[in-house]
CSV table of C-alpha atoms in Angstrom, one decimal:
chain,number,residue,atom,x,y,z
A,1300,MET,CA,0.0,0.0,0.0
A,1301,PHE,CA,1.3,3.3,-1.0
A,1302,LYS,CA,0.3,6.3,1.3
A,1303,VAL,CA,0.3,9.8,0.1
A,1304,ALA,CA,-0.4,13.0,2.4
A,1305,VAL,CA,-1.9,15.9,0.6
A,1306,ILE,CA,-1.2,19.1,2.6
A,1307,GLY,CA,-3.8,21.9,1.7
A,1308,ALA,CA,-6.3,19.5,0.2
A,1309,SER,CA,-9.2,22.1,0.5
A,1310,GLY,CA,-7.7,24.4,-2.0
A,1311,LEU,CA,-7.9,24.8,-5.6
A,1312,LEU,CA,-5.0,22.5,-6.6
A,1313,GLY,CA,-5.4,20.2,-3.4
A,1314,ARG,CA,-9.0,19.2,-4.3
A,1315,ALA,CA,-8.0,18.3,-8.0
A,1316,LEU,CA,-5.2,16.3,-6.6
A,1317,VAL,CA,-7.3,14.3,-4.2
A,1318,ASP,CA,-9.8,13.7,-6.8
A,1319,GLU,CA,-7.0,12.2,-9.2
A,1320,LEU,CA,-5.4,10.1,-6.5
A,1321,ALA,CA,-8.8,8.6,-5.4
A,1322,GLN,CA,-8.8,6.7,-8.7
A,1323,GLN,CA,-5.7,4.7,-7.7
A,1324,ALA,CA,-7.3,1.7,-6.0
A,1325,ASP,CA,-4.0,0.3,-4.3
A,1326,TRP,CA,-3.1,3.8,-2.8
A,1327,GLN,CA,-4.1,5.4,0.5
A,1328,VAL,CA,-4.6,9.2,0.6
A,1329,VAL,CA,-4.7,11.4,3.8
A,1330,SER,CA,-5.8,14.8,3.2
A,1331,THR,CA,-5.3,17.8,5.4
A,1332,ALA,CA,-6.8,21.3,5.5
A,1333,PHE,CA,-6.6,24.4,8.0
A,1334,ARG,CA,-10.1,26.2,7.6
A,1335,ARG,CA,-12.0,23.6,5.8
A,1336,ALA,CA,-11.2,20.4,7.6
A,1337,GLY,CA,-14.0,17.7,7.9
A,1338,PRO,CA,-14.7,14.0,7.8
A,1339,SER,CA,-12.4,13.5,4.9
A,1340,ARG,CA,-9.7,16.0,5.9
A,1341,VAL,CA,-7.5,16.2,8.9
A,1342,ALA,CA,-7.2,19.4,10.5
A,1343,LEU,CA,-3.7,20.8,10.5
A,1344,ASP,CA,-1.9,24.3,10.9
A,1345,ILE,CA,1.2,23.6,9.2
A,1346,ARG,CA,2.7,26.5,11.0
A,1347,ASP,CA,2.5,24.3,14.2
A,1348,GLU,CA,5.8,22.5,14.3
A,1349,GLN,CA,4.5,19.9,17.0
A,1350,ALA,CA,1.2,19.3,15.2
A,1351,VAL,CA,3.0,18.7,11.9
A,1352,GLY,CA,5.4,16.1,13.8
A,1353,GLN,CA,2.5,14.4,15.3
A,1354,PHE,CA,0.7,14.2,12.1
A,1355,ILE,CA,3.9,12.8,10.2
A,1356,GLU,CA,4.6,10.3,12.8
A,1357,ARG,CA,1.0,9.0,13.1
A,1358,GLU,CA,0.2,8.7,9.4
A,1359,ALA,CA,3.9,7.8,8.2
A,1360,PRO,CA,3.3,8.5,4.4
A,1361,ASP,CA,5.4,7.3,1.7
A,1362,ALA,CA,5.0,10.8,0.1
A,1363,LEU,CA,4.1,14.3,0.8
A,1364,VAL,CA,2.8,16.8,-1.5
A,1365,ILE,CA,2.6,20.5,0.0
A,1366,ALA,CA,-0.3,22.3,-1.9
A,1367,ALA,CA,-0.7,24.8,0.9
A,1368,ALA,CA,0.7,28.3,0.8
A,1369,GLU,CA,-0.1,32.1,0.9
A,1370,ARG,CA,-0.4,32.6,-2.9
A,1371,ARG,CA,-2.1,36.0,-3.1
A,1372,PRO,CA,0.6,38.5,-4.2
A,1373,ASP,CA,-1.1,41.6,-2.5
A,1374,ILE,CA,-1.4,39.9,0.9
A,1375,CYS,CA,2.3,38.6,0.7
A,1376,GLU,CA,3.4,42.3,-0.1
A,1377,ASN,CA,1.4,43.6,2.9
A,1378,ASP,CA,2.2,40.8,5.3
A,1379,PRO,CA,5.7,39.3,4.6
A,1380,ALA,CA,5.5,37.5,8.0
A,1381,LEU,CA,2.6,35.4,7.0
A,1382,ALA,CA,3.8,34.8,3.7
A,1383,ARG,CA,7.2,33.5,5.3
A,1384,ALA,CA,5.4,31.4,7.8
A,1385,LEU,CA,3.3,29.5,5.2
A,1386,ASN,CA,5.7,29.6,2.2
A,1387,VAL,CA,9.0,28.9,3.8
A,1388,ASP,CA,9.0,28.0,7.5
A,1389,ALA,CA,6.2,25.4,7.0
A,1390,VAL,CA,8.0,23.9,3.9
A,1391,ARG,CA,11.0,23.4,6.2
A,1392,THR,CA,9.0,22.0,9.2
A,1393,LEU,CA,7.2,19.5,6.8
A,1394,ALA,CA,10.3,18.4,4.9
A,1395,ALA,CA,12.2,17.8,8.1
A,1396,ALA,CA,9.4,15.8,9.6
A,1397,ALA,CA,9.0,13.7,6.4
A,1398,GLY,CA,12.6,13.3,5.9
A,1399,GLN,CA,12.9,11.3,9.1
A,1400,ARG,CA,10.2,9.0,8.0
A,1401,GLY,CA,11.9,8.5,4.6
A,1402,ALA,CA,9.1,10.0,2.8
A,1403,TRP,CA,9.5,11.9,-0.8
A,1404,VAL,CA,8.3,15.4,-0.5
A,1405,LEU,CA,6.8,17.6,-3.2
A,1406,SER,CA,6.6,21.2,-2.8
A,1407,ILE,CA,4.5,23.2,-5.2
A,1408,SER,CA,6.3,26.7,-6.4
A,1409,THR,CA,5.4,29.4,-8.7
A,1410,ASP,CA,6.6,31.0,-11.9
A,1411,TYR,CA,6.9,34.2,-10.1
A,1412,VAL,CA,10.4,33.3,-8.9
A,1413,PHE,CA,11.5,34.8,-12.3
A,1414,ASP,CA,11.2,38.4,-13.6
A,1415,GLY,CA,9.7,37.8,-16.7
A,1416,THR,CA,12.2,39.6,-19.0
A,1417,HIS,CA,13.7,36.4,-20.7
A,1418,PRO,CA,11.3,33.7,-21.3
A,1419,PRO,CA,10.9,30.8,-21.4
A,1420,TYR,CA,12.6,29.7,-18.3
A,1421,ARG,CA,14.2,26.3,-17.8
A,1422,HIS,CA,14.1,24.6,-14.5
A,1423,ASP,CA,17.8,25.6,-14.0
A,1424,ALA,CA,17.4,29.4,-14.8
A,1425,LEU,CA,18.6,32.1,-12.6
A,1426,PRO,CA,15.6,33.1,-10.3
A,1427,ALA,CA,14.9,36.9,-9.8
A,1428,PRO,CA,11.5,37.5,-8.1
A,1429,LEU,CA,10.0,40.7,-8.4
A,1430,ASN,CA,7.7,40.8,-5.3
A,1431,ALA,CA,7.5,39.3,-1.8
A,1432,TYR,CA,5.3,36.4,-3.0
A,1433,GLY,CA,7.9,35.2,-5.6
A,1434,ARG,CA,10.8,35.7,-3.1
A,1435,SER,CA,8.8,33.9,-0.4
A,1436,LYS,CA,8.3,30.9,-2.7
A,1437,LEU,CA,11.9,31.0,-3.9
A,1438,GLU,CA,12.9,30.9,-0.2
A,1439,GLY,CA,10.5,27.7,0.3
A,1440,GLU,CA,12.3,26.2,-2.5
A,1441,ARG,CA,15.6,26.5,-0.7
A,1442,ALA,CA,14.1,25.4,2.5
A,1443,LEU,CA,13.1,22.1,1.0
A,1444,THR,CA,16.1,21.4,-0.8
A,1445,GLU,CA,18.4,22.4,2.1
A,1446,THR,CA,16.2,20.1,4.3
A,1447,ILE,CA,15.8,17.0,2.6
A,1448,GLU,CA,17.5,15.0,-0.1
A,1449,LEU,CA,14.6,13.0,-1.2
A,1450,GLY,CA,12.4,16.0,-2.1
A,1451,CYS,CA,11.3,17.9,-5.4
A,1452,VAL,CA,9.9,21.2,-6.4
A,1453,LEU,CA,7.2,21.7,-8.9
A,1454,ARG,CA,6.8,25.2,-10.2
A,1455,LEU,CA,3.5,26.0,-11.9
A,1456,PRO,CA,2.0,29.2,-13.4
A,1457,LEU,CA,-1.6,30.6,-13.1
A,1458,LEU,CA,-3.9,28.0,-12.3
A,1459,TYR,CA,-7.6,27.5,-12.9
A,1460,GLY,CA,-10.1,24.6,-12.5
A,1461,PRO,CA,-13.2,23.2,-10.7
A,1462,THR,CA,-13.8,25.9,-8.3
A,1463,VAL,CA,-16.1,26.7,-5.4
A,1464,ASP,CA,-15.6,30.6,-5.4
A,1465,TRP,CA,-15.0,32.7,-8.3
A,1466,ALA,CA,-12.0,34.4,-6.4
A,1467,GLU,CA,-10.1,30.9,-6.1
A,1468,SER,CA,-8.3,31.6,-9.3
A,1469,ALA,CA,-7.2,34.8,-11.2
A,1470,VAL,CA,-9.1,33.2,-14.1
A,1471,THR,CA,-12.4,32.8,-12.9
A,1472,SER,CA,-12.2,36.0,-10.8
A,1473,LEU,CA,-13.0,37.9,-13.9
A,1474,VAL,CA,-16.3,36.4,-14.5
A,1475,PRO,CA,-18.3,39.0,-12.2
A,1476,ALA,CA,-16.8,41.9,-14.1
A,1477,ILE,CA,-17.3,40.3,-17.5
A,1478,ALA,CA,-21.1,39.5,-16.5
A,1479,ALA,CA,-21.4,43.1,-15.1
A,1480,SER,CA,-20.1,44.6,-18.4
A,1481,ALA,CA,-22.7,42.6,-20.4
A,1482,SER,CA,-25.6,44.4,-18.7
A,1483,ASP,CA,-28.0,46.2,-21.0
A,1484,SER,CA,-28.1,49.2,-18.7
A,1485,PRO,CA,-26.8,52.4,-20.3
A,1486,ASP,CA,-25.0,53.3,-17.1
A,1487,VAL,CA,-22.8,50.2,-17.1
A,1488,LYS,CA,-19.2,50.9,-18.3
A,1489,ALA,CA,-17.0,48.5,-20.0
A,1490,ALA,CA,-14.6,46.3,-17.9
A,1491,THR,CA,-10.9,47.1,-18.0
A,1492,MET,CA,-8.8,44.1,-18.4
A,1493,ASP,CA,-4.9,43.7,-18.3
A,1494,ALA,CA,-3.4,43.3,-21.7
A,1495,TRP,CA,0.1,43.6,-20.6
A,1496,ALA,CA,1.2,40.5,-18.5
A,1497,ILE,CA,1.2,37.4,-20.6
A,1498,ARG,CA,0.3,34.4,-18.5
A,1499,TYR,CA,0.0,30.5,-19.3
A,1500,PRO,CA,-3.3,29.4,-17.7
A,1501,THR,CA,-2.8,25.7,-16.6
A,1502,PHE,CA,-5.8,23.3,-15.7
A,1503,THR,CA,-5.6,21.9,-12.2
A,1504,PRO,CA,-6.7,18.4,-13.2
A,1505,ASP,CA,-3.9,18.4,-15.7
A,1506,VAL,CA,-1.6,19.4,-13.0
A,1507,ALA,CA,-3.0,16.7,-10.7
A,1508,PHE,CA,-2.4,14.2,-13.5
A,1509,VAL,CA,1.2,15.2,-13.6
A,1510,ILE,CA,1.7,14.9,-9.7
A,1511,ARG,CA,0.1,11.6,-9.9
A,1512,GLN,CA,2.6,10.6,-12.6
A,1513,MET,CA,5.5,11.8,-10.5
A,1514,LEU,CA,4.1,10.0,-7.3
A,1515,GLU,CA,4.0,6.7,-9.5
A,1516,ARG,CA,7.6,7.1,-10.1
A,1517,ARG,CA,8.2,7.5,-6.4
A,1518,ALA,CA,6.1,4.4,-5.8
A,1519,ARG,CA,8.4,2.4,-8.2
A,1520,GLY,CA,11.6,3.7,-6.5
A,1521,GLU,CA,12.5,6.1,-9.0
A,1522,ALA,CA,11.9,9.5,-7.1
A,1523,ILE,CA,12.4,12.6,-9.1
A,1524,ARG,CA,14.5,15.1,-7.2
A,1525,GLY,CA,15.6,18.8,-7.7
A,1526,ILE,CA,13.3,21.1,-9.6
A,1527,VAL,CA,10.7,20.6,-12.4
A,1528,GLN,CA,8.1,22.8,-14.0
A,1529,TRP,CA,4.9,22.4,-15.7
A,1530,SER,CA,2.8,24.8,-17.7
A,1531,GLY,CA,0.1,25.1,-20.1
A,1532,ASP,CA,1.2,26.1,-23.6
A,1533,GLU,CA,-1.4,28.9,-24.5
A,1534,PRO,CA,0.0,32.3,-23.8
A,1535,MET,CA,-2.8,34.9,-23.1
A,1536,THR,CA,-3.3,38.2,-21.2
A,1537,LYS,CA,-6.1,38.6,-18.8
A,1538,TYR,CA,-7.9,40.6,-21.5
A,1539,GLU,CA,-7.9,37.9,-23.8
A,1540,ILE,CA,-8.8,35.3,-21.2
A,1541,ALA,CA,-11.9,37.4,-20.6
A,1542,ILE,CA,-12.8,37.3,-24.3
A,1543,ARG,CA,-12.5,33.7,-24.2
A,1544,LEU,CA,-14.7,33.4,-20.9
A,1545,ALA,CA,-17.1,35.9,-22.3
A,1546,GLU,CA,-17.6,33.5,-25.4
A,1547,ALA,CA,-17.9,30.3,-23.2
A,1548,LEU,CA,-20.6,32.2,-21.2
A,1549,GLN,CA,-22.3,33.3,-24.2
A,1550,LEU,CA,-22.1,37.0,-22.9
A,1551,GLU,CA,-21.9,40.2,-25.2
A,1552,ALA,CA,-19.3,41.5,-22.6
A,1553,ARG,CA,-17.8,45.1,-23.4
A,1554,LEU,CA,-14.1,44.8,-22.6
A,1555,THR,CA,-11.3,47.4,-22.7
A,1556,PRO,CA,-7.6,46.5,-22.9
A,1557,GLN,CA,-5.2,47.9,-20.4
A,1558,HIS,CA,-1.7,47.9,-22.1
A,1559,THR,CA,0.5,49.2,-19.2
A,1560,PRO,CA,0.8,47.6,-15.7
A,1561,THR,CA,-1.5,49.0,-13.0
A,1562,ASP,CA,-1.0,46.4,-10.4
A,1563,ALA,CA,0.1,48.0,-6.8
A,1564,THR,CA,2.3,44.8,-6.5
A,1565,PRO,CA,4.7,44.4,-9.4
A,1566,ARG,CA,4.2,41.5,-11.6
A,1567,PRO,CA,6.5,39.9,-14.1
A,1568,HIS,CA,5.6,40.3,-18.0
A,1569,ASN,CA,6.0,36.8,-19.2
A,1570,CYS,CA,7.2,33.9,-16.9
A,1571,HIS,CA,6.6,31.1,-19.4
A,1572,LEU,CA,7.9,28.0,-17.9
A,1573,ASP,CA,10.0,25.3,-19.8
A,1574,SER,CA,8.2,21.8,-19.1
A,1575,SER,CA,10.9,19.7,-20.9
A,1576,ARG,CA,12.3,17.9,-17.7
A,1577,LEU,CA,9.1,16.3,-17.2
A,1578,GLU,CA,8.2,15.9,-20.9
A,1579,ALA,CA,11.5,14.0,-21.2
A,1580,LEU,CA,10.2,11.5,-18.9
A,1581,GLY,CA,7.0,11.0,-20.4
A,1582,ILE,CA,5.0,13.0,-17.9
A,1583,GLY,CA,2.5,15.4,-18.9
A,1584,ARG,CA,-1.0,16.3,-20.1
A,1585,ARG,CA,-2.6,19.6,-21.5
A,1586,THR,CA,-6.3,20.3,-21.9
A,1587,PRO,CA,-7.1,23.0,-24.3
A,1588,PHE,CA,-8.1,26.3,-22.4
A,1589,ASP,CA,-11.4,26.6,-24.1
A,1590,THR,CA,-12.3,23.0,-23.5
A,1591,ALA,CA,-11.3,23.1,-19.9
A,1592,ILE,CA,-12.9,26.3,-19.0
A,1593,ARG,CA,-16.2,25.3,-20.2
A,1594,GLN,CA,-15.8,22.1,-18.0
A,1595,VAL,CA,-15.2,24.5,-15.0
A,1596,LEU,CA,-18.0,26.7,-15.8
A,1597,ALA,CA,-20.6,23.8,-16.2
A,1598,LYS,CA,-19.7,22.6,-12.9
A,1599,PHE,CA,-20.1,26.0,-11.0
A,1600,PRO,CA,-22.9,26.1,-8.5
A,1601,TRP,CA,-24.7,29.0,-10.4
A,1602,GLN,CA,-27.1,29.7,-7.6
A,1603,GLY,CA,-24.4,31.1,-5.5
A,1604,GLY,CA,-22.8,32.8,-8.5
A,1605,GLY,CA,-24.3,36.1,-8.2
A,1606,GLY,CA,-26.5,35.4,-11.0
A,1607,VAL,CA,-23.9,34.8,-13.5
A,1608,GLY,CA,-24.6,31.7,-15.6
A,1609,PRO,CA,-24.7,30.5,-19.2
A,1610,ALA,CA,-27.2,32.2,-21.4
């Protein structure tokens, strides 16, 4: 029996990963959450070193996937202590505890470790983060590699997937503004969308599939170590994402492109991640954006979506 612990299983990526791993008949999955614990999720505050140690000792997983993090750039910028506690210190604590049990640890990182000036970025490219979020995740990568030999970092770009809340992803968070701009009222203005930063939206079920393939290698005794990356391959700005969302929702949205950066927290221009290290191992899956986003929208509980829904 191969046992996997998913840390942060209630989040956007964590839920997709648990769904993917549940299909493995001979695997055991134990899930943790902080605020959204329940019958299927163990309550765990990863900032509590003693609680982490007790959890690892009790569950004795063969592999640990750290999907918990503070991923909101503005929050990280305004509260660097929180960002460090979740993105750096907790990673070190989890890795140390797992290392004592001989578990393989996979920690999720971000394309924001790069400044976005010279894409595409290989896994061994020199990081140069522009904001506190990117810096904290880079420090988290180092915390893992310095703490445990049997570990791996998986860098990912902008994620979207089955969601319980529009705000869970920077992709679906655009929907309310798109819907509002489609109003027939003459008082409603067009929605302004960023047309400067280039992103590579990546479907969480595809990432979960990739992680499952990585876990299979660990189960066979062929653990991947160091740094790997996975990314969707369709470049688009938020303005272009919004156009495709409007098409999927069958809304006549009024959208205005914003060609200069306006975020208070600096964001990189183009952090396209090179996925060749995983591809060379035969690992990977990419669902076309238009196909995937329709799956996401079809599953959203529209009754709670502020009246937004397919025409």
